[in-house]
XYZ file of C-alpha atoms in Angstrom:
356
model
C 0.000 0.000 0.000
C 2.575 2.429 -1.071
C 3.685 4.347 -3.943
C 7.229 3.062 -4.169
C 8.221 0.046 -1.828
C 10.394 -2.564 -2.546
C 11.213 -6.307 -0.580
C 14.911 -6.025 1.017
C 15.402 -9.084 3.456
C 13.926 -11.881 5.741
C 14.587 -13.737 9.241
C 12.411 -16.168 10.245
C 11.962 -17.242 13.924
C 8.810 -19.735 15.334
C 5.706 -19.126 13.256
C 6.651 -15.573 11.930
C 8.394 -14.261 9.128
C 10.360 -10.634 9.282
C 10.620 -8.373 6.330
C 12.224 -5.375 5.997
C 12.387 -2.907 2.965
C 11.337 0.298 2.128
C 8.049 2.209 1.263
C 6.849 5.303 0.549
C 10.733 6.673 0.897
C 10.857 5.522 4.720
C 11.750 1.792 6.479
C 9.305 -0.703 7.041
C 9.150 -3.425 8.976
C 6.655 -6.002 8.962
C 5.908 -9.468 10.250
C 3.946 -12.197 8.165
C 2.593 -15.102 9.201
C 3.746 -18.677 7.563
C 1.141 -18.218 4.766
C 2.144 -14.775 4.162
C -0.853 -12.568 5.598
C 0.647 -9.564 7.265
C 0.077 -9.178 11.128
C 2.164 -6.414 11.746
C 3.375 -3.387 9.919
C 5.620 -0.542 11.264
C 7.515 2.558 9.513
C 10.614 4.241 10.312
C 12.168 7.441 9.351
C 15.447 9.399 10.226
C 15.000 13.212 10.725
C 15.440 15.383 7.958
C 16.753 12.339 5.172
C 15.590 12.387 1.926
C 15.169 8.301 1.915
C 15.719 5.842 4.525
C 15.743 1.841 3.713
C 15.835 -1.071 5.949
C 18.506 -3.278 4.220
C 18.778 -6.235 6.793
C 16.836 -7.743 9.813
C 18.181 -10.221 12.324
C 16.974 -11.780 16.143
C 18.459 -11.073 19.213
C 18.348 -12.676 22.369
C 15.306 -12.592 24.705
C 12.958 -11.721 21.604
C 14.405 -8.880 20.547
C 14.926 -7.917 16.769
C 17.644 -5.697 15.150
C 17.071 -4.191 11.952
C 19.783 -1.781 9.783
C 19.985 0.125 6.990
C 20.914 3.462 5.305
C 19.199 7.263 5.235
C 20.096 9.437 2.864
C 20.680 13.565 2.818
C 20.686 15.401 -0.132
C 21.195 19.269 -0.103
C 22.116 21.381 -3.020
C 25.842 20.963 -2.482
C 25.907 17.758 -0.750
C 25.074 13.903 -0.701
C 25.519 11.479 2.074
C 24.116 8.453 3.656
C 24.376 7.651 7.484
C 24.400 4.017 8.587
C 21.445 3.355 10.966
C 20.685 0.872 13.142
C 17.041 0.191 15.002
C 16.643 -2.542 17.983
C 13.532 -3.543 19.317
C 12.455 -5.494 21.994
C 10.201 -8.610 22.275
C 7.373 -6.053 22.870
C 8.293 -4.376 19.398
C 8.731 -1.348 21.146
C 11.993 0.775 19.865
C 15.010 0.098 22.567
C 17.063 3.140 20.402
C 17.934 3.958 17.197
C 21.407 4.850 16.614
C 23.693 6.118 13.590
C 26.923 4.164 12.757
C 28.553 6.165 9.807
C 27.891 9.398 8.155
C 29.582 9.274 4.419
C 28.744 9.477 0.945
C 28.509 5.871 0.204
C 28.006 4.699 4.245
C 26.000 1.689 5.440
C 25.932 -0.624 8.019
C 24.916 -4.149 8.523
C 23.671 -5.630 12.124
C 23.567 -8.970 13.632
C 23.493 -11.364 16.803
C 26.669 -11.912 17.946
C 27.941 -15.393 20.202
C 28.350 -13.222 23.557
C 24.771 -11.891 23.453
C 25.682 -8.411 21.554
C 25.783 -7.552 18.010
C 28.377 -6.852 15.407
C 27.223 -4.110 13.187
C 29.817 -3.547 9.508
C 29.881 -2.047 6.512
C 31.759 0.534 4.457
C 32.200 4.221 3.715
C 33.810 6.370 1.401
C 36.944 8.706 1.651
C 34.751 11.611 3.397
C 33.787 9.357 6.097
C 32.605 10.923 9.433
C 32.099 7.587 12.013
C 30.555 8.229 15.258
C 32.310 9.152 17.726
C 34.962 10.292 15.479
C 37.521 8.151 13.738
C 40.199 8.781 11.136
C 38.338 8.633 7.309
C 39.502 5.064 6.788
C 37.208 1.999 4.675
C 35.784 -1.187 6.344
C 34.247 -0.465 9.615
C 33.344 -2.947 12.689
C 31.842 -2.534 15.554
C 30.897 -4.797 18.700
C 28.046 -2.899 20.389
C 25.198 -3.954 23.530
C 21.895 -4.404 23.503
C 21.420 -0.495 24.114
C 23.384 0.530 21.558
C 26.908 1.179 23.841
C 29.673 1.056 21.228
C 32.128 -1.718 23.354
C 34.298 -1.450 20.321
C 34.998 -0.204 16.857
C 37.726 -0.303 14.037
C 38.314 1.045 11.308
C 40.616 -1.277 8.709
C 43.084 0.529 5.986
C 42.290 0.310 2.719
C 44.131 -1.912 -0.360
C 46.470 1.100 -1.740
C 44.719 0.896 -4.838
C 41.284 0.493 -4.395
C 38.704 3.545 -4.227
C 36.430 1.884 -2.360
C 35.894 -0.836 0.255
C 32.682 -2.256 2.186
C 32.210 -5.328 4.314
C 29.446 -8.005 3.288
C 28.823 -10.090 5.489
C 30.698 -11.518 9.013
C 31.400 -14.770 10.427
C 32.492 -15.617 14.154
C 35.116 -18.629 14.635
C 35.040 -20.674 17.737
C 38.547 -19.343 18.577
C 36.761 -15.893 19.322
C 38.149 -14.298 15.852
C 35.818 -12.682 13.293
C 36.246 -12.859 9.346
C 35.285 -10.231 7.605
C 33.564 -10.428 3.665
C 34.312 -7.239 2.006
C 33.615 -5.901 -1.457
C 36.923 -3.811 -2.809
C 36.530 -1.967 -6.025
C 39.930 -0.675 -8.036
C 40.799 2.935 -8.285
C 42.377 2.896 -12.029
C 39.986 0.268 -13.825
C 36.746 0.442 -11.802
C 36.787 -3.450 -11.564
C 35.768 -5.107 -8.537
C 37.087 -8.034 -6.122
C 36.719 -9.976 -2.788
C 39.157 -9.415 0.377
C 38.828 -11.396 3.097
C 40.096 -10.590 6.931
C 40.785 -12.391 10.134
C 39.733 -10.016 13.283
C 40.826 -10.692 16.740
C 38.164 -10.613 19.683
C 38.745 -7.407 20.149
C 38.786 -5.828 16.298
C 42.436 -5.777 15.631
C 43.288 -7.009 12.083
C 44.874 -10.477 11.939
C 45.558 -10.859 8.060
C 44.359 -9.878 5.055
C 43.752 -11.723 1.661
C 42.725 -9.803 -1.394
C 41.431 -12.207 -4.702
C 42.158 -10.192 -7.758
C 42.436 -12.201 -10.672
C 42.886 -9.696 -13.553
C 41.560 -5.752 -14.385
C 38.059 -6.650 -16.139
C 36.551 -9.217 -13.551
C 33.744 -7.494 -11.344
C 33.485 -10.196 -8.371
C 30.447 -9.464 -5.979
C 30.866 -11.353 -2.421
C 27.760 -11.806 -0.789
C 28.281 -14.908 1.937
C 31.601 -16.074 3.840
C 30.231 -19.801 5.577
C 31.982 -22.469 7.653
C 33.300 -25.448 5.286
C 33.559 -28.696 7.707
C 36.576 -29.932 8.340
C 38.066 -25.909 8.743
C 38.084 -23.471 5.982
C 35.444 -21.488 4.614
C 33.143 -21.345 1.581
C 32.675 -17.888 0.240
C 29.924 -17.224 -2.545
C 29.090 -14.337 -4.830
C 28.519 -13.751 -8.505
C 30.508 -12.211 -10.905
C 29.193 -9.626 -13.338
C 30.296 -10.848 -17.034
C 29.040 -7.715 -19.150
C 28.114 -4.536 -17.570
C 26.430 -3.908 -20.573
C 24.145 -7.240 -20.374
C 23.735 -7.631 -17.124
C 25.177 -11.055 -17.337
C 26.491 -12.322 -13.862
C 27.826 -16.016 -13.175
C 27.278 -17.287 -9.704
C 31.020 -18.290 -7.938
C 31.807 -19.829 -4.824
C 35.353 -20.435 -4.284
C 36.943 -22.862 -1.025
C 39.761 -21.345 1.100
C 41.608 -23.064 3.741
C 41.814 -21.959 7.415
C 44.368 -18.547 6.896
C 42.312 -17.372 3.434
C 43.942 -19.427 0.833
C 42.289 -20.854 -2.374
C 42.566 -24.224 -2.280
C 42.870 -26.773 -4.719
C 40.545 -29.053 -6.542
C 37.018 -27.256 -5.506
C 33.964 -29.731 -5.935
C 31.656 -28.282 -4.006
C 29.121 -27.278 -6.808
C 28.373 -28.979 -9.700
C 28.599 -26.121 -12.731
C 30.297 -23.241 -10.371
C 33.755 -23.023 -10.905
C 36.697 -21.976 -8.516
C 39.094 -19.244 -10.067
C 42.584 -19.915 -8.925
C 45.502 -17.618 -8.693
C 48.094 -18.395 -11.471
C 50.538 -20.501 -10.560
C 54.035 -19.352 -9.813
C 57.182 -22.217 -10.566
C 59.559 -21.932 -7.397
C 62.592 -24.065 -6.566
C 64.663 -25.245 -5.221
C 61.743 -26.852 -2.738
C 62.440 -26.915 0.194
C 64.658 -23.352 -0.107
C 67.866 -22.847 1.593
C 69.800 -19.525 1.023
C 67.666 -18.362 -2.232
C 64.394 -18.787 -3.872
C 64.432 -18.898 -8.010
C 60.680 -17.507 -9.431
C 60.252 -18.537 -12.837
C 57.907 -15.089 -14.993
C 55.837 -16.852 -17.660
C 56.853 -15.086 -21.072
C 55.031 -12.206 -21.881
C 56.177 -9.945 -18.873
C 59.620 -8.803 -19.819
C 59.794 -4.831 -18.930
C 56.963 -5.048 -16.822
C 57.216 -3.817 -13.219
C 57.012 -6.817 -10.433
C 56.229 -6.652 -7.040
C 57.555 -10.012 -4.699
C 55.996 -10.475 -1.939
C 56.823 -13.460 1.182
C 54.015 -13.776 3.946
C 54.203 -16.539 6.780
C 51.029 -18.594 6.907
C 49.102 -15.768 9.545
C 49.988 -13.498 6.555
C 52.394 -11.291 8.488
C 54.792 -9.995 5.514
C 58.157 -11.109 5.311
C 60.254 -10.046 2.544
C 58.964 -7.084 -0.286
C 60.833 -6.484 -3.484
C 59.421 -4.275 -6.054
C 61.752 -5.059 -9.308
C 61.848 -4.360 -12.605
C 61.426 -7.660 -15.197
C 64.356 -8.347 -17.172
C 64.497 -12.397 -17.762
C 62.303 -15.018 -16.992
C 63.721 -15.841 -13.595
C 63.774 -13.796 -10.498
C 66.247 -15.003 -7.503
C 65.409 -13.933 -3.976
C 67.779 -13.768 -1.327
C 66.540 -16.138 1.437
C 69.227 -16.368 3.620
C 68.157 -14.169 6.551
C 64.835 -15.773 6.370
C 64.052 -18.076 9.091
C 62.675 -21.767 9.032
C 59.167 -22.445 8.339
C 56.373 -22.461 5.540
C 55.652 -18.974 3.806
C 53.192 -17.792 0.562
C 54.831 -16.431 -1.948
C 53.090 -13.900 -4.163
C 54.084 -11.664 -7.326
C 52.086 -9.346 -8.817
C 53.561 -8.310 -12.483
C 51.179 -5.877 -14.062
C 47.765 -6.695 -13.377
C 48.747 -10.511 -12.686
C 49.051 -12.030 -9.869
C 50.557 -15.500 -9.260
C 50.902 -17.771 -6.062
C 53.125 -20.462 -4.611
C 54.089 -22.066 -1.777
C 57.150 -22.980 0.172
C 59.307 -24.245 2.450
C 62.580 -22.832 4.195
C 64.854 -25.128 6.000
């Protein structure tokens, strides 16, 4: 019964089904029951936005319900949207309602957390203004109570050459550690990719993985999941043709510290894109490590990169192709198993190894 509304997202708990969305330019929130008849109906604005949307609904404990979104302000010099997040309680009665960002390009994303709070993420642009103030940073996390106390919040740097970053969704591991789904899209082509990052209990950044496979693939994560056994499934689509609108579903396997593994088989007709492979020897390394550059790369610029398996960085060389083998000096390098990464243009290729 309005003049513009649109269906955002679900949660189901008992007999009752929670929508959220978007109607008449303000947030709505309804419940259904199982056959879809509509027993409850509520609206929410933010004062003085232009539009305000309900993006995602979740439970909390003791029957209460989260719901977030975005509200946006537009003046005649100015655009911005301001993360919001509602919470009500079993009673559907509104326990606060709380802004998390303020940025062009800001949202936020809320949900249950193991300890009884909530995690609320998401991402903002280079203007960003995050309450109470914090340095204009990318990926945002918070941990916050059930009355909307901020216990803590990070923001996480930015890839040096992306233009924008925004996390997607958020896992909890039994260790206590988060991982955090983000979206990352590249400042000089526009193309977009998937980064993945380990968070400590209390939101300090354990590593980083960023799956960028060459400059026209638009990758679109949507859900990070547990893969039994350890590891993690993380699923998406990727958008073929801007101009079609052609997108591929992808879901790719990575083990326990981020890494694509090998010989995914988890979907019939979705197929796992690998990082090129990079030839290393001698295996295990002693003193030096030989990379062998497929042909094609001679002149181009190279960057080396060595990360132990937490990926803590190790060794950086940015050189300067000239043959098709690169030799690393590996003698100051202590014992133990390490990644091994070069990016050469927009490639990027991946090994393993071992120093003894």
């Amino acid at each position: 019964n309005s003049t513009s509304s649109a269906f955002l997202s679900m949660a189901l708990r008992g007999d009752s089904i929670y929508t959220v969305g978007h109607g008449d330019l303000s947030g709505r929130f309804s419940i259904l029951s199982l056959n879809g008849s509509i027993l409850y109906t509520q609206q929410f604005s933010e004062p003085n936005s232009y539009y305000f949307a309900i993006t995602n609904v979740d439970t909390l404990p003791k029957g209460a319900i989260v719901l977030s979104g975005f509200a946006e302000y537009i003046s005649s010099s100015n655009y911005r949207t301001k993360g919001v997040v509602i919470v009500l309680d079993r009673n559907l009665s509104k326990t606060f309602q709380k802004q998390f960002a303020n940025s062009r390009g800001s949202y936020v994303i809320a949900e249950p957390s193991m300890d009884g709070n909530m995690f609320v993420y998401g991402g903002s642009s280079a203007d960003s203004v995050l309450e109470p103030a914090i340095p204009p940073y990318w990926q945002y996390l918070a941990k916050v109570n059930g009355t909307g106390q901020i216990i803590w919040q990070k923001v996480y740097p930015k890839n040096e050459s992306s233009v924008y970053e925004g996390a997607v969704d958020l896992i909890e591991n039994t260790d206590g550690s988060t991982c955090l789904l983000g979206l990352v899209q590249n400042a000089e082509t526009g193309s977009s990719f998937v980064c993945l990052s380990k968070i400590d209990s209390v939101g300090n950044l354990i590593w980083r993985r960023d799956y960028y496979f060459d400059v026209t693939a638009n990758f679109n994560p949507k859900k990070i999941n547990h893969k039994k056994g350890g590891g993690f499934y993380i699923s998406g689509f990727e958008e073929e043709s801007i101009e079609t609108g052609h997108q591929s579903p992808f879901l790719w396997m990575v083990d326990d510290y981020g890494c694509l593994e090998q010989g995914c088989n988890a979907a019939d007709g979705i197929s796992e894109r690998k990082l090129k492979e990079l030839k290393v020897w001698p295996q295990p390394m002693s003193t030096e490590l030989n990379l062998e550059i497929p042909e094609g790369y001679f002149g181009a610029q190279a960057t080396i990169e060595l990360k132990c398996l937490t990926g803590a960085m190790i060794k950086q060389d940015r050189i300067k192709v000239s043959g098709n083998i690169i030799t690393l000096n590996a003698h100051e390098i202590p014992p133990g198993s390490y990644l091994v990464y070069a990016k050469i243009g927009e490639a990027l290729f991946f090994s393993k190894v071992i120093k003894i």
